[in-house]
XYZ file of C-alpha atoms in Angstrom:
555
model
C 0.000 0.000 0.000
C 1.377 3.709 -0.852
C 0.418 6.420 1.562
C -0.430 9.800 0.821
C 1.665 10.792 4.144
C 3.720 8.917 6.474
C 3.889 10.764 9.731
C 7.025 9.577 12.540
C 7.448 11.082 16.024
C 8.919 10.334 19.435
C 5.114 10.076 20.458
C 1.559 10.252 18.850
C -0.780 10.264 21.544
C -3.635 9.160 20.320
C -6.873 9.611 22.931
C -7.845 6.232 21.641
C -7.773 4.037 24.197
C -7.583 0.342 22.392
C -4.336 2.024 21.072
C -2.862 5.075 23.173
C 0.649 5.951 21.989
C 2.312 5.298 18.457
C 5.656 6.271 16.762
C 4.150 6.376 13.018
C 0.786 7.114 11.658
C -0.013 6.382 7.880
C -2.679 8.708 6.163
C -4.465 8.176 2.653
C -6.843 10.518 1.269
C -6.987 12.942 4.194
C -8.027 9.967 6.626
C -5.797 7.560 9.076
C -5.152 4.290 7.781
C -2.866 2.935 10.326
C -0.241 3.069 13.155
C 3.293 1.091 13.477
C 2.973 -2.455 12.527
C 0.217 -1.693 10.681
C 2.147 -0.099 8.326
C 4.915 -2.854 7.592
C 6.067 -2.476 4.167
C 4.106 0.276 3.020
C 5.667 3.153 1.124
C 4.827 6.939 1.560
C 4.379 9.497 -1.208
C 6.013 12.214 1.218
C 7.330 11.721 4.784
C 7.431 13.801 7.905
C 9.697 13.123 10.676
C 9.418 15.440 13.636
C 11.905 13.534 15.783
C 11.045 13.117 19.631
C 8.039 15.584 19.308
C 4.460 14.816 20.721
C 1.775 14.695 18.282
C -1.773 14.887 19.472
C -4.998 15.314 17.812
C -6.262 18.507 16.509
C -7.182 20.762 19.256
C -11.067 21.627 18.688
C -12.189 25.231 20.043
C -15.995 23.978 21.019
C -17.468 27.870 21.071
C -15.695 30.736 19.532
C -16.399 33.935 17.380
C -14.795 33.759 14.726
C -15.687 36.699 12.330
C -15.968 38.840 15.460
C -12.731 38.173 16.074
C -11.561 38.902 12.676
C -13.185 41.831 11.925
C -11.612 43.185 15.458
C -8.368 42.288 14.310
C -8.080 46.040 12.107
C -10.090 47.619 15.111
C -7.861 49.503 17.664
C -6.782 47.283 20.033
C -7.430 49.014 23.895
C -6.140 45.885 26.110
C -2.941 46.887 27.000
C -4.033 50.504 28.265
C -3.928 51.159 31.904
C -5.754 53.813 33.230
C -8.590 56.257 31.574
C -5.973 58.506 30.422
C -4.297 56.271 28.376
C -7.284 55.008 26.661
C -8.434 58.554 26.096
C -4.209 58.466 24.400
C -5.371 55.700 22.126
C -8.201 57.018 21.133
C -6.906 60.777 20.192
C -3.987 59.136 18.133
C -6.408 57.019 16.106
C -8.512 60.278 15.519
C -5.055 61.768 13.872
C -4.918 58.326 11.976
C -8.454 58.599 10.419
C -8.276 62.372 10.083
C -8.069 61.959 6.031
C -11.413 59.420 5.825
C -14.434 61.112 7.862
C -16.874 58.625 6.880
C -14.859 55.755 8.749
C -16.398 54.845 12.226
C -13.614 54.487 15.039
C -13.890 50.942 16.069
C -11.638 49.726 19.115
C -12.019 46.136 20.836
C -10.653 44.645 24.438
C -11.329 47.218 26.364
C -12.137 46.178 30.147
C -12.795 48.276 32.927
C -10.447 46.119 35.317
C -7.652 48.026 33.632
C -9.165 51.186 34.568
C -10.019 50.792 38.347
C -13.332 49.435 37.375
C -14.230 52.979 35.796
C -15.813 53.509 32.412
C -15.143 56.323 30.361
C -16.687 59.506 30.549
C -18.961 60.270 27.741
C -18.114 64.028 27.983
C -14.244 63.579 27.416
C -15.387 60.884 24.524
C -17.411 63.701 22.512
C -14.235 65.999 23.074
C -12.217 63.774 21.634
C -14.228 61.821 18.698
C -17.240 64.714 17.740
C -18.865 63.748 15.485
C -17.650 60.533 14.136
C -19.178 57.535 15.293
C -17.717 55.302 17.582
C -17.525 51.670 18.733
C -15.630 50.247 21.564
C -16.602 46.655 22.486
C -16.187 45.389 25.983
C -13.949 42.105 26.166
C -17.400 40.351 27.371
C -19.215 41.006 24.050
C -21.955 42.298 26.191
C -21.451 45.809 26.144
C -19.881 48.672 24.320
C -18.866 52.293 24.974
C -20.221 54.860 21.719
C -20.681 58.465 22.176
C -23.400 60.898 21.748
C -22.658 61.055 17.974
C -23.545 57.777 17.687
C -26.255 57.435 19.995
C -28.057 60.413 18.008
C -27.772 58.330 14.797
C -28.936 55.257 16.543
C -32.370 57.219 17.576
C -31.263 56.669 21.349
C -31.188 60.682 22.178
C -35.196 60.989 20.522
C -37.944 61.770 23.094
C -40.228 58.308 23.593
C -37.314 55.731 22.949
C -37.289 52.614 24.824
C -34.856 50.401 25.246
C -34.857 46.863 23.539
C -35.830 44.112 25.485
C -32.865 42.691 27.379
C -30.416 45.757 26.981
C -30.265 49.018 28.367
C -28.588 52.100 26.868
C -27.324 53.185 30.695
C -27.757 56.283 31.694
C -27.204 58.624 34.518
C -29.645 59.749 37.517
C -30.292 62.850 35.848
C -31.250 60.794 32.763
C -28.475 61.367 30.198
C -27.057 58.688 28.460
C -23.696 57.490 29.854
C -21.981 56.244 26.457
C -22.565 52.492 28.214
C -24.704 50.063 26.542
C -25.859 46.628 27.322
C -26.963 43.491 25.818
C -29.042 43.231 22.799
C -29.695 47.042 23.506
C -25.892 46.954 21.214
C -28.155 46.171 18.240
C -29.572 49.735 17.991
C -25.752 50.835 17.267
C -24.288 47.434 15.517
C -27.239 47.384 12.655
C -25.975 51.097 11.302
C -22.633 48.757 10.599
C -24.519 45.591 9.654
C -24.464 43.626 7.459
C -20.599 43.266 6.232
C -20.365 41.923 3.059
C -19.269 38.424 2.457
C -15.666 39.711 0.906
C -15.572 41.750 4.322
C -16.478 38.243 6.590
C -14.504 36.074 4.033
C -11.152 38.431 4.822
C -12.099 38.361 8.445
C -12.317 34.352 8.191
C -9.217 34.200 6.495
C -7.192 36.348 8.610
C -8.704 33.969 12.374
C -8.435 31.322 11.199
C -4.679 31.585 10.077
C -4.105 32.391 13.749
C -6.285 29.333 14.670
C -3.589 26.687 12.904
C -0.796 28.758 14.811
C -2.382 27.948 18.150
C -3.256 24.004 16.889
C -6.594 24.091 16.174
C -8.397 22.098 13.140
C -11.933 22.341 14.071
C -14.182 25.444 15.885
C -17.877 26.090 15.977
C -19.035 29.930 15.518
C -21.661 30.481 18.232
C -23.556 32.462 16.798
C -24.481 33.788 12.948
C -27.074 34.564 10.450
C -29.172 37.114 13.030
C -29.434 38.808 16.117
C -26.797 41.116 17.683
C -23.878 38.499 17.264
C -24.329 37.614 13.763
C -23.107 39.872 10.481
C -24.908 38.748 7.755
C -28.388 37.145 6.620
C -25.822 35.649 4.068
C -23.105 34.191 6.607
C -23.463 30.855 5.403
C -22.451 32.260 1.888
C -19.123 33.603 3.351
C -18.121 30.673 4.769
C -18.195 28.860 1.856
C -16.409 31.226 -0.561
C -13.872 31.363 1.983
C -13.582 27.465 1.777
C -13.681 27.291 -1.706
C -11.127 30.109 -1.769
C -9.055 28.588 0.447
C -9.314 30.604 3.051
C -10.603 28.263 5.166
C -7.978 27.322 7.650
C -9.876 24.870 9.940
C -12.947 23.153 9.783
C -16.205 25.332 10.909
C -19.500 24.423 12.713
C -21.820 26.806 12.315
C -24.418 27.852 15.179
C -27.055 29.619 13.848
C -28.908 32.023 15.952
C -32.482 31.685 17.277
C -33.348 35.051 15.686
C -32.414 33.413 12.170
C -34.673 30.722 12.043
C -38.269 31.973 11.056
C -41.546 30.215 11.313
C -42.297 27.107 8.986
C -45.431 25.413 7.963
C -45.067 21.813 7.088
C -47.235 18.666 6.571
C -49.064 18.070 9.531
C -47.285 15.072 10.243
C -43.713 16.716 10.634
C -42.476 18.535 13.127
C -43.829 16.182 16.069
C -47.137 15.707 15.156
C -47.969 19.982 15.066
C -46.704 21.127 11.426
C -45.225 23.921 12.555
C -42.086 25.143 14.140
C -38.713 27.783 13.611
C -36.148 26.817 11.427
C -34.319 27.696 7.901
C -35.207 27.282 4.349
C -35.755 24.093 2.861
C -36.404 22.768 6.330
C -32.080 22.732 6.766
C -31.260 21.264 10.272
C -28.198 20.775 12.403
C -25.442 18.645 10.695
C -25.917 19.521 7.109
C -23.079 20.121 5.574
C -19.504 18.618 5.197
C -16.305 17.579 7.126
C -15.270 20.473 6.219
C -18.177 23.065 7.143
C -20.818 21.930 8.627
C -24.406 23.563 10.863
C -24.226 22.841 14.622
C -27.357 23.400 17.257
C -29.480 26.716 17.205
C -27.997 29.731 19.569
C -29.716 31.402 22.168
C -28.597 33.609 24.524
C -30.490 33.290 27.674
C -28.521 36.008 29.928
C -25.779 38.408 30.017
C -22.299 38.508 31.208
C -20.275 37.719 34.630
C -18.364 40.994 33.942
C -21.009 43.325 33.305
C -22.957 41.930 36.401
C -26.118 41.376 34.018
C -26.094 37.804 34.107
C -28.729 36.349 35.259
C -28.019 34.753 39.278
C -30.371 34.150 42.476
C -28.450 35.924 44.787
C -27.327 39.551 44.596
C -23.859 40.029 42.968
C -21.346 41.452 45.805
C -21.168 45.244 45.667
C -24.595 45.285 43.932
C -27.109 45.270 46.084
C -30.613 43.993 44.605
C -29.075 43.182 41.370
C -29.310 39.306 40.226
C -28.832 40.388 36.008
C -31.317 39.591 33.971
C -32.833 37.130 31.417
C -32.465 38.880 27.869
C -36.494 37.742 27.128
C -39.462 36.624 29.084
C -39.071 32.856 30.081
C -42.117 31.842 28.843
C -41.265 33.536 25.181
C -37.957 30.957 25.499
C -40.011 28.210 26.085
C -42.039 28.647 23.964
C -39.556 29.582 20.839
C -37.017 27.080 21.875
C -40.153 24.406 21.937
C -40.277 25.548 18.454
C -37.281 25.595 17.555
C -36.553 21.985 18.757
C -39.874 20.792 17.019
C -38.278 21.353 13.977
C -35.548 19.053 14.545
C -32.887 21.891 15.651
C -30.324 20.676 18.989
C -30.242 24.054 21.252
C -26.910 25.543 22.621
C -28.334 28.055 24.951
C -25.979 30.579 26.515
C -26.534 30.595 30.544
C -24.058 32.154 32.854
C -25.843 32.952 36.171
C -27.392 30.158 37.802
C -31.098 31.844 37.382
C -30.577 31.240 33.607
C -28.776 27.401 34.129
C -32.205 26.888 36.317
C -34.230 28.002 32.927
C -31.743 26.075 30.388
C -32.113 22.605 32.184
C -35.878 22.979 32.605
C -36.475 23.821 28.735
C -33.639 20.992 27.780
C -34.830 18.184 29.627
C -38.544 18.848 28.829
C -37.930 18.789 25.188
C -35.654 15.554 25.319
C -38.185 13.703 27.543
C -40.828 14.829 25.226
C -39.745 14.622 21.556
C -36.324 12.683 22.567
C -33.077 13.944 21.189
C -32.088 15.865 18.503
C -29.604 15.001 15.184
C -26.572 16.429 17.840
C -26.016 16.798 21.454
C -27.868 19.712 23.557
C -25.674 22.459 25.223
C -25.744 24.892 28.149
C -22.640 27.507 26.932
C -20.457 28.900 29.575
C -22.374 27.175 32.632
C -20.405 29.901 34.383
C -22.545 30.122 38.202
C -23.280 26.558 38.768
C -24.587 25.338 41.683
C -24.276 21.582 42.810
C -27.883 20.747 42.050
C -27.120 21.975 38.216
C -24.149 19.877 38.006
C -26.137 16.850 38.971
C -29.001 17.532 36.530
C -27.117 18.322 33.717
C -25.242 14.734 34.163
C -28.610 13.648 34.726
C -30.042 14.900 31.544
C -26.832 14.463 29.317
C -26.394 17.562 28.546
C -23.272 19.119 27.762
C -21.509 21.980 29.229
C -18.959 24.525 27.719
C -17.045 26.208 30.336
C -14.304 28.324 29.358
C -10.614 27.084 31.558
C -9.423 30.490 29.082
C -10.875 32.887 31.518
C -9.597 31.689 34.957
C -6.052 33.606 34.597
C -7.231 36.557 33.068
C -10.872 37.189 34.481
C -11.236 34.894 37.353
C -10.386 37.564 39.673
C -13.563 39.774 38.333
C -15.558 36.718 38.719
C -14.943 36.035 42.233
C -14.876 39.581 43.459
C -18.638 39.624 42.069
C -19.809 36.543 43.611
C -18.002 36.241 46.779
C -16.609 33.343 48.784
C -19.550 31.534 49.037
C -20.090 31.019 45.192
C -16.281 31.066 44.098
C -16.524 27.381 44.212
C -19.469 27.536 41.476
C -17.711 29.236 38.913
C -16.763 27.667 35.425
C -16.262 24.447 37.075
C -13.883 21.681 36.225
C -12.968 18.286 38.297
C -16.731 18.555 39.811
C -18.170 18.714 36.406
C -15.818 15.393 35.257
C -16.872 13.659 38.657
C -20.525 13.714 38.196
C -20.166 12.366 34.297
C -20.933 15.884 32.984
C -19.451 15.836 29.408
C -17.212 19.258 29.556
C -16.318 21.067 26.421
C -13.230 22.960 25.857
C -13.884 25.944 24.601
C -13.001 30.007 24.696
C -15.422 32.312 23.613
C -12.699 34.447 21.793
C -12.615 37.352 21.643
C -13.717 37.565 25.666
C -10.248 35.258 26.611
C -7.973 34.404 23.678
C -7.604 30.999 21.895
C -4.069 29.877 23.156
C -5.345 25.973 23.975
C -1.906 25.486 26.099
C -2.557 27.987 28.120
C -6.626 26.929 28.873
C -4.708 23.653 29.312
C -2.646 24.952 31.792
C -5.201 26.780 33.453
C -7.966 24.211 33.639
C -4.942 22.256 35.541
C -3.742 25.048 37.984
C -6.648 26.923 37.431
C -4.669 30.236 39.241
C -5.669 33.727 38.780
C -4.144 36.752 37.651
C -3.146 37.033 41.859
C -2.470 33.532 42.650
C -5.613 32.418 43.267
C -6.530 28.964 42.936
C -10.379 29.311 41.690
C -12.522 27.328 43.534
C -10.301 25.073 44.975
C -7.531 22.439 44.569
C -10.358 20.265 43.851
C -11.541 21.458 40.950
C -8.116 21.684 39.450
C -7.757 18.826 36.158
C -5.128 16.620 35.294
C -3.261 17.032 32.209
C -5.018 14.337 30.469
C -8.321 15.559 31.374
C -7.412 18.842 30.517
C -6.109 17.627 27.307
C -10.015 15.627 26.733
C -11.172 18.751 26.891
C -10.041 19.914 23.760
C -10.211 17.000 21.867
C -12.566 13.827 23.215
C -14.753 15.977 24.915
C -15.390 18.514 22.476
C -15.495 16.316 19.559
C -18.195 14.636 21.297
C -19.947 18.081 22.554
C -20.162 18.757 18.872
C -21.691 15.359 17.711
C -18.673 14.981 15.815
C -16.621 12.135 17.128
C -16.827 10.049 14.589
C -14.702 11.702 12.744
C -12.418 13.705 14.581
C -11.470 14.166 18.481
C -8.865 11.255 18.379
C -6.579 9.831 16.663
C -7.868 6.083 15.030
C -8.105 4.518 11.857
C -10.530 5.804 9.287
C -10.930 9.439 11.231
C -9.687 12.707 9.955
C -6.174 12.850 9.779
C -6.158 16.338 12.139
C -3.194 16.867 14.524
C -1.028 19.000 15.912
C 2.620 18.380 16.293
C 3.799 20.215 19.992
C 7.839 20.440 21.128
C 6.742 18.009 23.944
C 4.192 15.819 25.899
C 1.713 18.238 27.394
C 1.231 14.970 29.978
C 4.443 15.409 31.319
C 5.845 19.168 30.208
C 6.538 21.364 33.630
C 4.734 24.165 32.168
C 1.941 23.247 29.372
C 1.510 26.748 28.866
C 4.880 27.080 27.508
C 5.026 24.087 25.103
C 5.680 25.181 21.122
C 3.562 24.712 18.261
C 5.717 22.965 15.831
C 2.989 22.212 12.746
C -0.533 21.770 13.054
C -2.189 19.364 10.193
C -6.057 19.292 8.671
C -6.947 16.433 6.227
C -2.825 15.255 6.459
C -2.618 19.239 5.064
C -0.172 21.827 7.214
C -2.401 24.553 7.921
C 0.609 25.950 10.045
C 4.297 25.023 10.498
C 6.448 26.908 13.191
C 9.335 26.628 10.909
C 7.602 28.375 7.668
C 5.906 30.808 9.650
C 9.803 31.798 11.167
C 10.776 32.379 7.191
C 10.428 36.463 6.045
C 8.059 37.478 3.576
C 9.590 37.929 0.280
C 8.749 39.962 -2.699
C-alpha cells in the first residue's frame, strides 16, 4: 500500500484508548489508515519526521467567534491601556490616523474596565475627543460597548419616547443622560448602522482567524452564533463561509451555530415537526449537521442572559457590591419556552448561553422537557459557559446528558472579576472543572474568543492550575484537572460536545487525519503553557508550520 503521508514522532498520543501511543501514523486521502505495525512495508508518497516531538490530535475550540474576532483584528486594540488617560491616548492618536477618511467609524475592541479601576469612560471627554464621528468600543465580554453621543443620536437613542430593547439598556445617569454604556441586545440599535458586512468583508475576516487558529493548533471550531441577532453579520453568513472554503481561506474546519433570531416560522405537513406542522427553522427545512467535514451547521444559539463581567447575568443571589441586582434574562421565560419548543420541534439541537445560575435553572428545565418529550435531537444539547453553577445543576445536567462549555481560558485573566462579584460563598461555582468530570458531565473545551484568547496550552494549563491573575486557585484544589483531562477537553470531549466524534477528536483509523505536532508531551511538560507549536495538520494538510511561519516574507 502507498500512503499519501507517512507521519514519525517520538510520540503520537492518540486519545484512543484500544491504542494510546504510536511512533508512526499512515494517512491516505486525508483519513488515518494505520499506526506502526500496521504499516509494515508500506511506502509513503512524502514523509514527515518530527523527531522526539508529541503529536496529538487537533485541538477543537468547542465555542468561539470567529468573524468577530476577525473583523476586530483592524479595530484599535485598547487591552494593553492602563488607566482612563491612556485610553483617552489611544483614542486621540487614532482620531489623527483617520483624520483623512471622515466617513470611517472608530472601532476599538478589548477594552475592560479592570484596567481602569473598574471605571468607564466619561462620555463628555469621549465627545471631546471623537465629535462627530461615530464610535464603537466593544467590551472584552461582548456584552457591552462604549459609543458616544454622535452615535447614539444616529442610533435614535437621544429621541424623546425611545425605549430600550428588550434585554439591553442604553445606561444612563440619575439625571437621565445617556452614559456612552450600553448593554446586551440594547448593542443592536448601534451594531445594525454597521450591519451587514459583506461576504468579501467576513470572508477576509475568516481568512485572517483562522490563520491564527492553525498557529495555536486548532483544526476544528464552531461559531456560536451567525445569520441574526446582535452576534451575527450577515443574513448571508453561510455564503461567506463557503467562498472562503472554496477560496481557500478556510484554515480549519467550521460548525456553524445559527442564531435563534435566524430561524423563522415554517409550515409543514401536519405530520412533521412532532405531530404539530409547525415550528422555527431555515429554508428548505435545513437542520443541524448539514453540511460537510469540512463546514458543517451545529445546534441553534440562544442567549439566555448576560455577562459575569457586566454583572447582568442572570443569578439568584445579589452580585457582591450590587445590592438587589441578580442580572437579567435577555427575554421573558415563557417567550424561550415557547420559541425554543419551536425551535426543537423542527428538529434543531439548542446551545443556549446561561451564565448565572437563574438562567442554568431556565436552560435545564427547557432541555430536559424537550428531550423527555420529543427525545433527542440530530446532535447533542448544550448549556454555553455554565459559568454560576450550583451543585444541584451539576447533577441535573449529568442527569439529563447535557453538555456543558465552560471556558478554563478565563480563569487567569478574568477569574479575579468573577470572584470579586460573587463572593466566597459562590467562588466554588464558577466555570467548574474536576466537579463537572466527577458527576459524568461531558465538559467542552472551549473560549469564547474574543472575551479570553484561543491559546489551547494555556486553557490547558489553566484548567490544571486553574490560578488567577493574583495567585488564586479558583474554587479550589479540587476542581483543578489533570493534564489528560485537561487535554479531553479539547479533543474527546469537544469532539463529542459537537456530535462529531466520529470523525475527529482522536486519533484512530478511518478518522480525519487532524493533529497537531507540539515540542513536547503536554502529559508530562513542567509548564503546558509554555510548550511550542511545531505544525498543526487538517486532512494530512499543514495549515501551520512553526518553521515556515519563522521564514520572512519575500517579494
Amino acid at each position: 500500500m502507498r500512503l499519501d503521508l507517512l507521519v514519525r514522532a517520538g510520540t503520537i498520543l492518540t486519545m484512543d484508548e484500544a491504542r494510546p501511543t504510536a511512533r508512526e501514523m499512515g494517512i491516505i486521502g486525508g483519513r488515518i489508515v494505520g499506526f506502526d505495525e500496521e504499516l509494515a512495508g508500506c511506502t509513503a508518497e512524502r514523509t514527515e519526521d518530527f523527531g522526539e516531538a508529541t503529536i496529538t490530535p487537533g485541538f477543537i475550540d468547542a465555542h468561539c467567534h470567529t468573524t468577530w474576532w476577525g473583523l476586530g483584528l483592524a479595530a484599535l486594540d485598547l487591552s494593553g491601556a492602563r488607566g482612563l488617560e491612556e485610553l483617552y491616548a489611544l483614542l486621540e492618536a487614532e482620531m489623527d490616523r483617520l483624520a483623512d477618511t471622515p466617513v470611517v467609524w472608530l472601532n476599538g475592541t478589548g477594552f475592560n474596565h479592570k484596567n481602569h479601576g473598574g471605571l468607564f469612560p466619561d462620555i463628555v471627554r469621549l465627545d471631546a475627543i471623537t465629535g462627530d464621528r461615530p464610535m464603537y468600543l466593544r467590551h472584552v465580554s461582548g456584552h457591552a460597548s462604549i459609543t458616544n453621543t454622535a452615535t447614539l443620536a444616529l442610533a435614535g437613542a437621544l429621541e424623546p419616547g425611545f425605549a430600550d430593547p428588550v434585554g439591553g439598556a442604553v445606561v444612563r445617569d440619575a439625571q437621565g443622560a445617556p452614559t456612552g454604556l450600553v448593554e446586551e441586545s440594547a448593542q443592536g440599535i448601534i451594531q445594525k448602522m454597521l450591519l451587514p458586512y459583506s461576504v468579501e468583508q467576513i470572508v477576509g475576516a475568516l481568512d485572517a482567524a483562522t490563520a491564527r487558529y492553525a498557529a495555536e493548533g486548532i483544526t476544528s471550531f464552531t461559531e456560536a452564533g451567525i445569520g441574526g441577532g446582535w452576534i451575527g453579520h450577515s443574513p448571508v453568513e453561510v455564503t461567506a463561509y463557503q467562498r472562503a472554503l472554496a477560496a481557500g481561506k478556510l484554515h480549519a474546519r467550521a460548525q456553524l451555530m445559527p442564531t435563534l433570531d435566524a430561524l423563522r416560522e415554517q409550515e409543514s405537513h401536519p405530520s412533521d415537526a412532532h405531530g404539530t406542522g409547525t415550528g422555527l427553522g431555515l429554508d428548505l427545512g435545513i437542520t443541524a449537521g448539514f453540511g460537510n467535514e469540512h463546514l458543517s451547521l451545529g445546534p441553534v444559539k440562544v442567549f439566555m442572559d448576560g455577562s459575569l463581567l457586566g454583572a447582568t447575568a442572570a443569578v439568584t443571589e445579589d452580585y457582591c457590591g450590587h445590592l438587589h441586582n441578580t442580572g437579567y434574562l435577555l427575554d421573558d421565560a415563557q417567550a424561550y419556552r415557547d420559541r425554543i419548543a419551536a425551535t426543537y420541534r423542527s428538529g434543531w439541537p439548542v446551545a443556549l448561553h446561561a451564565i448565572g445560575d437563574a438562567a442554568i435553572d431556565l436552560a435545564i428545565e427547557i432541555i430536559s422537557g424537550l428531550q423527555e418529550k420529543h427525545g433527542r435531537n440530530a446532535l447533542p444539547n448544550r448549556i454555553e459557559h455554565f459559568g454560576i453553577a450550583r451543585p444541584d445543576q451539576v447533577a441535573a445536567v449529568a442527569r439529563h446528558g447535557i453538555a456543558v462549555t465552560p471556558q478554563a481560558s478565563f480563569i487567569g485573566p478574568l477569574g479575579d472579576q468573577f470572584a470579586k462579584l460573587v463572593g466566597p460563598e459562590r467562588e466554588g461555582w464558577l466555570y467548574r472543572g474536576q466537579s463537572l468530570l466527577a458527576a459524568g458531565v461531558l465538559a467542552a473545551g472551549s473560549s469564547d474568543l474574543p472575551v479570553a484568547d484561543n491559546n489551547v496550552r494555556r486553557a490547558m494549563a489553566s484548567a490544571v492550575d486553574r490560578r488567577t491573575e493574583n495567585g488564586t486557585v479558583l474554587g479550589g484544589a479540587a476542581e483543578c484537572l489533570s493534564p489528560l483531562e485537561a487535554l479531553r477537553l479539547y479533543t474527546i470531549n469537544a469532539a463529542q460536545a459537537t456530535g462529531l466524534f466520529a470523525d475527529r477528536g482522536s486519533l484512530a483509523r478511518g478518522k480525519l487525519a487532524d493533529f497537531v505536532v507540539l515540542s513536547e508531551s503536554p502529559l508530562h511538560a513542567d509548564d503546558i503553557a509554555a510548550l511550542e507549536i511545531l505544525g498543526t495538520f487538517v486532512g494530512g494538510r499543514s495549515s501551520y508550520s512553526r518553521s515556515a511561519a519563522a521564514v520572512p516574507a519575500t517579494a
